[in-house]
Amino acid sequence: MPVLFVLKGLVSFFLIIMNTLICFVPVMVLALFKCILPFASIRAVLNVVLDNIATFWIGINNINQRYLGRSVIDVSGARDFVLNDWYMITANHQSWVDILILQRLLNRRIPFIKFFLKRELIWVPFIGLAWWALEFPFMKRYSSALLKKKPELKEHAIKSSFAP
Protein backbone atom coordinates (compact mmCIF):
# COMPACT_ATOMS: atom_id res chain seq x y z
CA MET A 1 0.00 0.00 0.00
CA PRO A 2 1.44 3.38 -0.89
CA VAL A 3 2.42 5.42 2.16
CA LEU A 4 0.60 8.53 0.88
CA PHE A 5 -2.67 6.57 0.55
CA VAL A 6 -2.41 5.31 4.14
CA LEU A 7 -1.43 8.75 5.44
CA LYS A 8 -4.38 10.43 3.68
CA GLY A 9 -6.71 7.78 5.12
CA LEU A 10 -5.44 8.33 8.65
CA VAL A 11 -5.68 12.11 8.35
CA SER A 12 -9.20 11.85 6.93
CA PHE A 13 -10.29 9.48 9.72
CA PHE A 14 -8.82 11.79 12.38
CA LEU A 15 -10.58 14.83 10.87
CA ILE A 16 -13.94 13.01 10.78
CA ILE A 17 -13.58 11.98 14.42
CA MET A 18 -12.53 15.50 15.52
CA ASN A 19 -15.31 17.17 13.50
CA THR A 20 -17.85 14.79 14.99
CA LEU A 21 -16.72 15.35 18.56
CA ILE A 22 -16.50 19.14 18.16
CA CYS A 23 -20.01 19.35 16.70
CA PHE A 24 -21.36 16.87 19.24
CA VAL A 25 -20.77 19.16 22.23
CA PRO A 26 -23.06 22.03 21.13
CA VAL A 27 -25.66 19.53 19.91
CA MET A 28 -25.79 17.92 23.35
CA VAL A 29 -25.91 21.28 25.18
CA LEU A 30 -28.83 22.41 23.02
CA ALA A 31 -30.52 19.02 23.45
CA LEU A 32 -30.34 19.53 27.20
CA PHE A 33 -32.08 22.89 26.82
CA LYS A 34 -34.75 21.20 24.69
CA CYS A 35 -35.37 18.74 27.52
CA ILE A 36 -35.50 21.40 30.21
CA LEU A 37 -37.49 24.10 28.42
CA PRO A 38 -41.02 22.96 27.58
CA PHE A 39 -41.83 25.96 25.35
CA ALA A 40 -42.63 24.99 21.76
CA SER A 41 -41.33 28.28 20.35
CA ILE A 42 -37.92 27.89 22.03
CA ARG A 43 -37.72 24.26 20.94
CA ALA A 44 -38.47 25.30 17.35
CA VAL A 45 -35.61 27.80 17.42
CA LEU A 46 -33.29 25.21 18.96
CA ASN A 47 -34.25 22.74 16.21
CA VAL A 48 -33.17 25.27 13.56
CA VAL A 49 -29.85 25.83 15.34
CA LEU A 50 -29.33 22.07 15.72
CA ASP A 51 -30.04 21.50 12.02
CA ASN A 52 -27.52 24.24 11.17
CA ILE A 53 -24.85 22.60 13.32
CA ALA A 54 -25.50 19.27 11.58
CA THR A 55 -25.36 20.98 8.18
CA PHE A 56 -22.00 22.50 9.15
CA TRP A 57 -20.77 19.06 10.28
CA ILE A 58 -21.74 17.55 6.93
CA GLY A 59 -20.08 20.44 5.09
CA ILE A 60 -16.75 19.86 6.87
CA ASN A 61 -16.98 16.12 6.18
CA ASN A 62 -17.69 16.90 2.51
CA ILE A 63 -14.54 19.05 2.29
CA ASN A 64 -12.61 16.19 3.84
CA GLN A 65 -14.03 13.71 1.30
CA ARG A 66 -13.42 16.05 -1.62
CA TYR A 67 -9.74 16.73 -0.86
CA LEU A 68 -8.61 13.56 0.86
CA GLY A 69 -10.81 10.94 -0.82
CA ARG A 70 -10.59 9.42 -4.26
CA SER A 71 -14.28 9.07 -5.03
CA VAL A 72 -15.91 10.51 -8.12
CA ILE A 73 -19.69 10.89 -8.11
CA ASP A 74 -21.51 10.96 -11.43
CA VAL A 75 -24.96 12.53 -11.04
CA SER A 76 -27.81 12.33 -13.50
CA GLY A 77 -31.34 13.62 -13.17
CA ALA A 78 -32.79 16.63 -11.40
CA ARG A 79 -30.35 19.20 -10.08
CA ASP A 80 -32.53 22.24 -9.50
CA PHE A 81 -33.41 21.99 -5.83
CA VAL A 82 -34.90 24.62 -3.55
CA LEU A 83 -33.45 25.02 -0.06
CA ASN A 84 -36.75 25.95 1.59
CA ASP A 85 -38.83 23.19 -0.02
CA TRP A 86 -39.39 19.63 1.21
CA TYR A 87 -38.26 16.40 -0.44
CA MET A 88 -38.89 12.71 0.11
CA ILE A 89 -35.70 10.81 -0.60
CA THR A 90 -35.58 7.08 -1.14
CA ALA A 91 -32.40 5.06 -1.47
CA ASN A 92 -31.79 1.42 -2.23
CA HIS A 93 -29.42 1.40 0.77
CA GLN A 94 -27.08 -1.17 -0.72
CA SER A 95 -24.34 0.11 1.61
CA TRP A 96 -23.69 2.71 4.30
CA VAL A 97 -22.12 4.92 1.62
CA ASP A 98 -25.64 5.88 0.39
CA ILE A 99 -25.98 8.27 3.33
CA LEU A 100 -22.61 9.92 2.72
CA ILE A 101 -23.35 10.38 -0.98
CA LEU A 102 -26.81 11.84 -0.33
CA GLN A 103 -25.37 14.22 2.23
CA ARG A 104 -22.51 15.19 -0.10
CA LEU A 105 -24.84 15.88 -3.02
CA LEU A 106 -27.72 17.56 -1.18
CA ASN A 107 -26.16 19.40 1.77
CA ARG A 108 -27.16 23.09 1.65
CA ARG A 109 -29.24 22.40 -1.47
CA ILE A 110 -32.31 21.03 0.34
CA PRO A 111 -33.35 21.14 4.02
CA PHE A 112 -31.29 19.02 6.40
CA ILE A 113 -31.89 15.33 5.62
CA LYS A 114 -33.37 13.20 8.40
CA PHE A 115 -33.42 9.44 8.00
CA PHE A 116 -35.74 6.90 9.59
CA LEU A 117 -33.60 4.85 11.97
CA LYS A 118 -33.99 1.56 13.77
CA ARG A 119 -34.64 2.27 17.44
CA GLU A 120 -31.52 0.32 18.45
CA LEU A 121 -29.29 2.87 16.71
CA ILE A 122 -29.88 5.37 19.50
CA TRP A 123 -27.17 3.43 21.40
CA VAL A 124 -24.44 4.18 18.82
CA PRO A 125 -21.86 6.18 20.81
CA PHE A 126 -22.14 9.94 20.26
CA ILE A 127 -24.05 9.71 16.98
CA GLY A 128 -27.12 8.01 18.50
CA LEU A 129 -27.59 10.87 20.94
CA ALA A 130 -27.04 13.41 18.18
CA TRP A 131 -29.74 11.72 16.05
CA TRP A 132 -32.08 11.90 19.03
CA ALA A 133 -31.34 15.61 19.59
CA LEU A 134 -31.83 16.32 15.87
CA GLU A 135 -35.21 14.57 16.08
CA PHE A 136 -34.52 11.79 13.63
CA PRO A 137 -37.51 9.43 13.70
CA PHE A 138 -36.67 6.13 15.41
CA MET A 139 -38.71 3.09 14.39
CA LYS A 140 -39.42 -0.05 16.30
CA ARG A 141 -39.17 -3.01 13.95
CA TYR A 142 -40.77 -6.40 14.38
CA SER A 143 -39.89 -9.71 12.75
CA SER A 144 -42.09 -11.03 9.95
CA ALA A 145 -43.05 -14.00 12.10
CA LEU A 146 -44.25 -11.77 14.93
CA LEU A 147 -46.20 -9.53 12.52
CA LYS A 148 -48.01 -12.59 11.16
CA LYS A 149 -49.03 -13.55 14.67
CA LYS A 150 -49.91 -9.99 15.72
CA PRO A 151 -50.71 -7.82 12.67
CA GLU A 152 -51.74 -4.90 14.92
CA LEU A 153 -48.03 -4.39 15.69
CA LYS A 154 -47.47 -3.13 12.15
CA GLU A 155 -49.75 -0.15 12.80
CA HIS A 156 -48.12 0.39 16.20
CA ALA A 157 -44.65 0.49 14.59
CA ILE A 158 -45.81 3.10 12.07
CA LYS A 159 -47.39 5.30 14.76
CA SER A 160 -44.33 5.06 17.03
CA SER A 161 -42.09 6.20 14.17
CA PHE A 162 -43.72 9.61 14.15
CA ALA A 163 -43.95 10.10 17.90
CA PRO A 164 -41.94 13.09 19.22
PDB file of C-alpha atoms in Angstrom:
ATOM      1  CA  MET A   1       0.000   0.000   0.000  1.00  0.00           C
ATOM      2  CA  PRO A   2       1.438   3.377  -0.892  1.00  0.00           C
ATOM      3  CA  VAL A   3       2.421   5.418   2.158  1.00  0.00           C
ATOM      4  CA  LEU A   4       0.597   8.532   0.878  1.00  0.00           C
ATOM      5  CA  PHE A   5      -2.671   6.568   0.545  1.00  0.00           C
ATOM      6  CA  VAL A   6      -2.410   5.308   4.143  1.00  0.00           C
ATOM      7  CA  LEU A   7      -1.433   8.755   5.437  1.00  0.00           C
ATOM      8  CA  LYS A   8      -4.384  10.434   3.683  1.00  0.00           C
ATOM      9  CA  GLY A   9      -6.713   7.785   5.120  1.00  0.00           C
ATOM     10  CA  LEU A  10      -5.441   8.328   8.655  1.00  0.00           C
ATOM     11  CA  VAL A  11      -5.684  12.115   8.354  1.00  0.00           C
ATOM     12  CA  SER A  12      -9.198  11.847   6.930  1.00  0.00           C
ATOM     13  CA  PHE A  13     -10.292   9.481   9.720  1.00  0.00           C
ATOM     14  CA  PHE A  14      -8.821  11.785  12.377  1.00  0.00           C
ATOM     15  CA  LEU A  15     -10.580  14.831  10.868  1.00  0.00           C
ATOM     16  CA  ILE A  16     -13.942  13.011  10.781  1.00  0.00           C
ATOM     17  CA  ILE A  17     -13.576  11.977  14.424  1.00  0.00           C
ATOM     18  CA  MET A  18     -12.531  15.496  15.517  1.00  0.00           C
ATOM     19  CA  ASN A  19     -15.306  17.169  13.499  1.00  0.00           C
ATOM     20  CA  THR A  20     -17.854  14.786  14.990  1.00  0.00           C
ATOM     21  CA  LEU A  21     -16.718  15.349  18.562  1.00  0.00           C
ATOM     22  CA  ILE A  22     -16.503  19.144  18.157  1.00  0.00           C
ATOM     23  CA  CYS A  23     -20.013  19.354  16.702  1.00  0.00           C
ATOM     24  CA  PHE A  24     -21.360  16.866  19.239  1.00  0.00           C
ATOM     25  CA  VAL A  25     -20.769  19.164  22.227  1.00  0.00           C
ATOM     26  CA  PRO A  26     -23.060  22.031  21.129  1.00  0.00           C
ATOM     27  CA  VAL A  27     -25.660  19.531  19.907  1.00  0.00           C
ATOM     28  CA  MET A  28     -25.794  17.921  23.352  1.00  0.00           C
ATOM     29  CA  VAL A  29     -25.908  21.279  25.177  1.00  0.00           C
ATOM     30  CA  LEU A  30     -28.828  22.410  23.020  1.00  0.00           C
ATOM     31  CA  ALA A  31     -30.520  19.019  23.447  1.00  0.00           C
ATOM     32  CA  LEU A  32     -30.335  19.527  27.205  1.00  0.00           C
ATOM     33  CA  PHE A  33     -32.075  22.889  26.817  1.00  0.00           C
ATOM     34  CA  LYS A  34     -34.749  21.195  24.688  1.00  0.00           C
ATOM     35  CA  CYS A  35     -35.372  18.737  27.517  1.00  0.00           C
ATOM     36  CA  ILE A  36     -35.499  21.399  30.213  1.00  0.00           C
ATOM     37  CA  LEU A  37     -37.489  24.097  28.421  1.00  0.00           C
ATOM     38  CA  PRO A  38     -41.022  22.960  27.582  1.00  0.00           C
ATOM     39  CA  PHE A  39     -41.827  25.956  25.351  1.00  0.00           C
ATOM     40  CA  ALA A  40     -42.630  24.993  21.757  1.00  0.00           C
ATOM     41  CA  SER A  41     -41.329  28.285  20.353  1.00  0.00           C
ATOM     42  CA  ILE A  42     -37.920  27.885  22.025  1.00  0.00           C
ATOM     43  CA  ARG A  43     -37.716  24.257  20.942  1.00  0.00           C
ATOM     44  CA  ALA A  44     -38.472  25.298  17.351  1.00  0.00           C
ATOM     45  CA  VAL A  45     -35.608  27.805  17.417  1.00  0.00           C
ATOM     46  CA  LEU A  46     -33.289  25.208  18.960  1.00  0.00           C
ATOM     47  CA  ASN A  47     -34.246  22.740  16.207  1.00  0.00           C
ATOM     48  CA  VAL A  48     -33.173  25.266  13.563  1.00  0.00           C
ATOM     49  CA  VAL A  49     -29.850  25.825  15.345  1.00  0.00           C
ATOM     50  CA  LEU A  50     -29.327  22.069  15.717  1.00  0.00           C
ATOM     51  CA  ASP A  51     -30.039  21.496  12.024  1.00  0.00           C
ATOM     52  CA  ASN A  52     -27.524  24.242  11.167  1.00  0.00           C
ATOM     53  CA  ILE A  53     -24.849  22.600  13.320  1.00  0.00           C
ATOM     54  CA  ALA A  54     -25.502  19.274  11.578  1.00  0.00           C
ATOM     55  CA  THR A  55     -25.364  20.984   8.176  1.00  0.00           C
ATOM     56  CA  PHE A  56     -22.003  22.498   9.146  1.00  0.00           C
ATOM     57  CA  TRP A  57     -20.768  19.062  10.283  1.00  0.00           C
ATOM     58  CA  ILE A  58     -21.739  17.547   6.931  1.00  0.00           C
ATOM     59  CA  GLY A  59     -20.077  20.441   5.090  1.00  0.00           C
ATOM     60  CA  ILE A  60     -16.752  19.857   6.866  1.00  0.00           C
ATOM     61  CA  ASN A  61     -16.981  16.116   6.179  1.00  0.00           C
ATOM     62  CA  ASN A  62     -17.689  16.896   2.507  1.00  0.00           C
ATOM     63  CA  ILE A  63     -14.545  19.051   2.286  1.00  0.00           C
ATOM     64  CA  ASN A  64     -12.610  16.185   3.845  1.00  0.00           C
ATOM     65  CA  GLN A  65     -14.027  13.706   1.304  1.00  0.00           C
ATOM     66  CA  ARG A  66     -13.417  16.052  -1.618  1.00  0.00           C
ATOM     67  CA  TYR A  67      -9.740  16.733  -0.857  1.00  0.00           C
ATOM     68  CA  LEU A  68      -8.605  13.557   0.857  1.00  0.00           C
ATOM     69  CA  GLY A  69     -10.813  10.944  -0.817  1.00  0.00           C
ATOM     70  CA  ARG A  70     -10.591   9.418  -4.259  1.00  0.00           C
ATOM     71  CA  SER A  71     -14.282   9.068  -5.028  1.00  0.00           C
ATOM     72  CA  VAL A  72     -15.909  10.514  -8.115  1.00  0.00           C
ATOM     73  CA  ILE A  73     -19.687  10.887  -8.106  1.00  0.00           C
ATOM     74  CA  ASP A  74     -21.510  10.956 -11.434  1.00  0.00           C
ATOM     75  CA  VAL A  75     -24.962  12.526 -11.043  1.00  0.00           C
ATOM     76  CA  SER A  76     -27.814  12.325 -13.504  1.00  0.00           C
ATOM     77  CA  GLY A  77     -31.340  13.622 -13.171  1.00  0.00           C
ATOM     78  CA  ALA A  78     -32.790  16.632 -11.404  1.00  0.00           C
ATOM     79  CA  ARG A  79     -30.349  19.196 -10.076  1.00  0.00           C
ATOM     80  CA  ASP A  80     -32.533  22.238  -9.498  1.00  0.00           C
ATOM     81  CA  PHE A  81     -33.412  21.992  -5.829  1.00  0.00           C
ATOM     82  CA  VAL A  82     -34.900  24.621  -3.547  1.00  0.00           C
ATOM     83  CA  LEU A  83     -33.450  25.017  -0.062  1.00  0.00           C
ATOM     84  CA  ASN A  84     -36.748  25.955   1.589  1.00  0.00           C
ATOM     85  CA  ASP A  85     -38.829  23.194  -0.022  1.00  0.00           C
ATOM     86  CA  TRP A  86     -39.386  19.627   1.212  1.00  0.00           C
ATOM     87  CA  TYR A  87     -38.261  16.400  -0.437  1.00  0.00           C
ATOM     88  CA  MET A  88     -38.895  12.715   0.110  1.00  0.00           C
ATOM     89  CA  ILE A  89     -35.701  10.810  -0.597  1.00  0.00           C
ATOM     90  CA  THR A  90     -35.583   7.083  -1.143  1.00  0.00           C
ATOM     91  CA  ALA A  91     -32.403   5.061  -1.469  1.00  0.00           C
ATOM     92  CA  ASN A  92     -31.792   1.420  -2.227  1.00  0.00           C
ATOM     93  CA  HIS A  93     -29.420   1.397   0.769  1.00  0.00           C
ATOM     94  CA  GLN A  94     -27.078  -1.168  -0.718  1.00  0.00           C
ATOM     95  CA  SER A  95     -24.339   0.106   1.605  1.00  0.00           C
ATOM     96  CA  TRP A  96     -23.695   2.707   4.303  1.00  0.00           C
ATOM     97  CA  VAL A  97     -22.124   4.924   1.622  1.00  0.00           C
ATOM     98  CA  ASP A  98     -25.640   5.878   0.394  1.00  0.00           C
ATOM     99  CA  ILE A  99     -25.980   8.268   3.327  1.00  0.00           C
ATOM    100  CA  LEU A 100     -22.609   9.917   2.718  1.00  0.00           C
ATOM    101  CA  ILE A 101     -23.353  10.381  -0.977  1.00  0.00           C
ATOM    102  CA  LEU A 102     -26.814  11.839  -0.327  1.00  0.00           C
ATOM    103  CA  GLN A 103     -25.367  14.221   2.226  1.00  0.00           C
ATOM    104  CA  ARG A 104     -22.513  15.193  -0.105  1.00  0.00           C
ATOM    105  CA  LEU A 105     -24.840  15.884  -3.019  1.00  0.00           C
ATOM    106  CA  LEU A 106     -27.721  17.556  -1.176  1.00  0.00           C
ATOM    107  CA  ASN A 107     -26.158  19.403   1.775  1.00  0.00           C
ATOM    108  CA  ARG A 108     -27.158  23.092   1.651  1.00  0.00           C
ATOM    109  CA  ARG A 109     -29.240  22.403  -1.473  1.00  0.00           C
ATOM    110  CA  ILE A 110     -32.307  21.032   0.341  1.00  0.00           C
ATOM    111  CA  PRO A 111     -33.351  21.137   4.020  1.00  0.00           C
ATOM    112  CA  PHE A 112     -31.290  19.021   6.397  1.00  0.00           C
ATOM    113  CA  ILE A 113     -31.894  15.333   5.620  1.00  0.00           C
ATOM    114  CA  LYS A 114     -33.370  13.202   8.403  1.00  0.00           C
ATOM    115  CA  PHE A 115     -33.422   9.440   8.000  1.00  0.00           C
ATOM    116  CA  PHE A 116     -35.739   6.897   9.591  1.00  0.00           C
ATOM    117  CA  LEU A 117     -33.604   4.853  11.968  1.00  0.00           C
ATOM    118  CA  LYS A 118     -33.987   1.564  13.769  1.00  0.00           C
ATOM    119  CA  ARG A 119     -34.644   2.270  17.440  1.00  0.00           C
ATOM    120  CA  GLU A 120     -31.522   0.315  18.452  1.00  0.00           C
ATOM    121  CA  LEU A 121     -29.293   2.874  16.713  1.00  0.00           C
ATOM    122  CA  ILE A 122     -29.880   5.374  19.503  1.00  0.00           C
ATOM    123  CA  TRP A 123     -27.169   3.431  21.396  1.00  0.00           C
ATOM    124  CA  VAL A 124     -24.435   4.177  18.820  1.00  0.00           C
ATOM    125  CA  PRO A 125     -21.862   6.181  20.808  1.00  0.00           C
ATOM    126  CA  PHE A 126     -22.142   9.938  20.261  1.00  0.00           C
ATOM    127  CA  ILE A 127     -24.053   9.711  16.985  1.00  0.00           C
ATOM    128  CA  GLY A 128     -27.121   8.013  18.502  1.00  0.00           C
ATOM    129  CA  LEU A 129     -27.587  10.871  20.944  1.00  0.00           C
ATOM    130  CA  ALA A 130     -27.037  13.408  18.178  1.00  0.00           C
ATOM    131  CA  TRP A 131     -29.740  11.719  16.052  1.00  0.00           C
ATOM    132  CA  TRP A 132     -32.083  11.900  19.029  1.00  0.00           C
ATOM    133  CA  ALA A 133     -31.343  15.608  19.591  1.00  0.00           C
ATOM    134  CA  LEU A 134     -31.827  16.316  15.867  1.00  0.00           C
ATOM    135  CA  GLU A 135     -35.214  14.568  16.080  1.00  0.00           C
ATOM    136  CA  PHE A 136     -34.521  11.786  13.630  1.00  0.00           C
ATOM    137  CA  PRO A 137     -37.514   9.430  13.698  1.00  0.00           C
ATOM    138  CA  PHE A 138     -36.667   6.133  15.414  1.00  0.00           C
ATOM    139  CA  MET A 139     -38.708   3.094  14.394  1.00  0.00           C
ATOM    140  CA  LYS A 140     -39.423  -0.047  16.299  1.00  0.00           C
ATOM    141  CA  ARG A 141     -39.171  -3.006  13.948  1.00  0.00           C
ATOM    142  CA  TYR A 142     -40.770  -6.398  14.379  1.00  0.00           C
ATOM    143  CA  SER A 143     -39.888  -9.707  12.748  1.00  0.00           C
ATOM    144  CA  SER A 144     -42.086 -11.033   9.947  1.00  0.00           C
ATOM    145  CA  ALA A 145     -43.052 -13.999  12.098  1.00  0.00           C
ATOM    146  CA  LEU A 146     -44.254 -11.768  14.929  1.00  0.00           C
ATOM    147  CA  LEU A 147     -46.197  -9.530  12.522  1.00  0.00           C
ATOM    148  CA  LYS A 148     -48.007 -12.589  11.156  1.00  0.00           C
ATOM    149  CA  LYS A 149     -49.028 -13.552  14.674  1.00  0.00           C
ATOM    150  CA  LYS A 150     -49.907  -9.991  15.719  1.00  0.00           C
ATOM    151  CA  PRO A 151     -50.712  -7.819  12.668  1.00  0.00           C
ATOM    152  CA  GLU A 152     -51.735  -4.900  14.918  1.00  0.00           C
ATOM    153  CA  LEU A 153     -48.033  -4.394  15.695  1.00  0.00           C
ATOM    154  CA  LYS A 154     -47.474  -3.130  12.150  1.00  0.00           C
ATOM    155  CA  GLU A 155     -49.747  -0.148  12.803  1.00  0.00           C
ATOM    156  CA  HIS A 156     -48.121   0.387  16.203  1.00  0.00           C
ATOM    157  CA  ALA A 157     -44.649   0.491  14.588  1.00  0.00           C
ATOM    158  CA  ILE A 158     -45.814   3.105  12.067  1.00  0.00           C
ATOM    159  CA  LYS A 159     -47.388   5.305  14.761  1.00  0.00           C
ATOM    160  CA  SER A 160     -44.333   5.064  17.033  1.00  0.00           C
ATOM    161  CA  SER A 161     -42.087   6.202  14.174  1.00  0.00           C
ATOM    162  CA  PHE A 162     -43.721   9.607  14.146  1.00  0.00           C
ATOM    163  CA  ALA A 163     -43.949  10.101  17.901  1.00  0.00           C
ATOM    164  CA  PRO A 164     -41.936  13.091  19.222  1.00  0.00           C
TER     165      PRO A 164
END
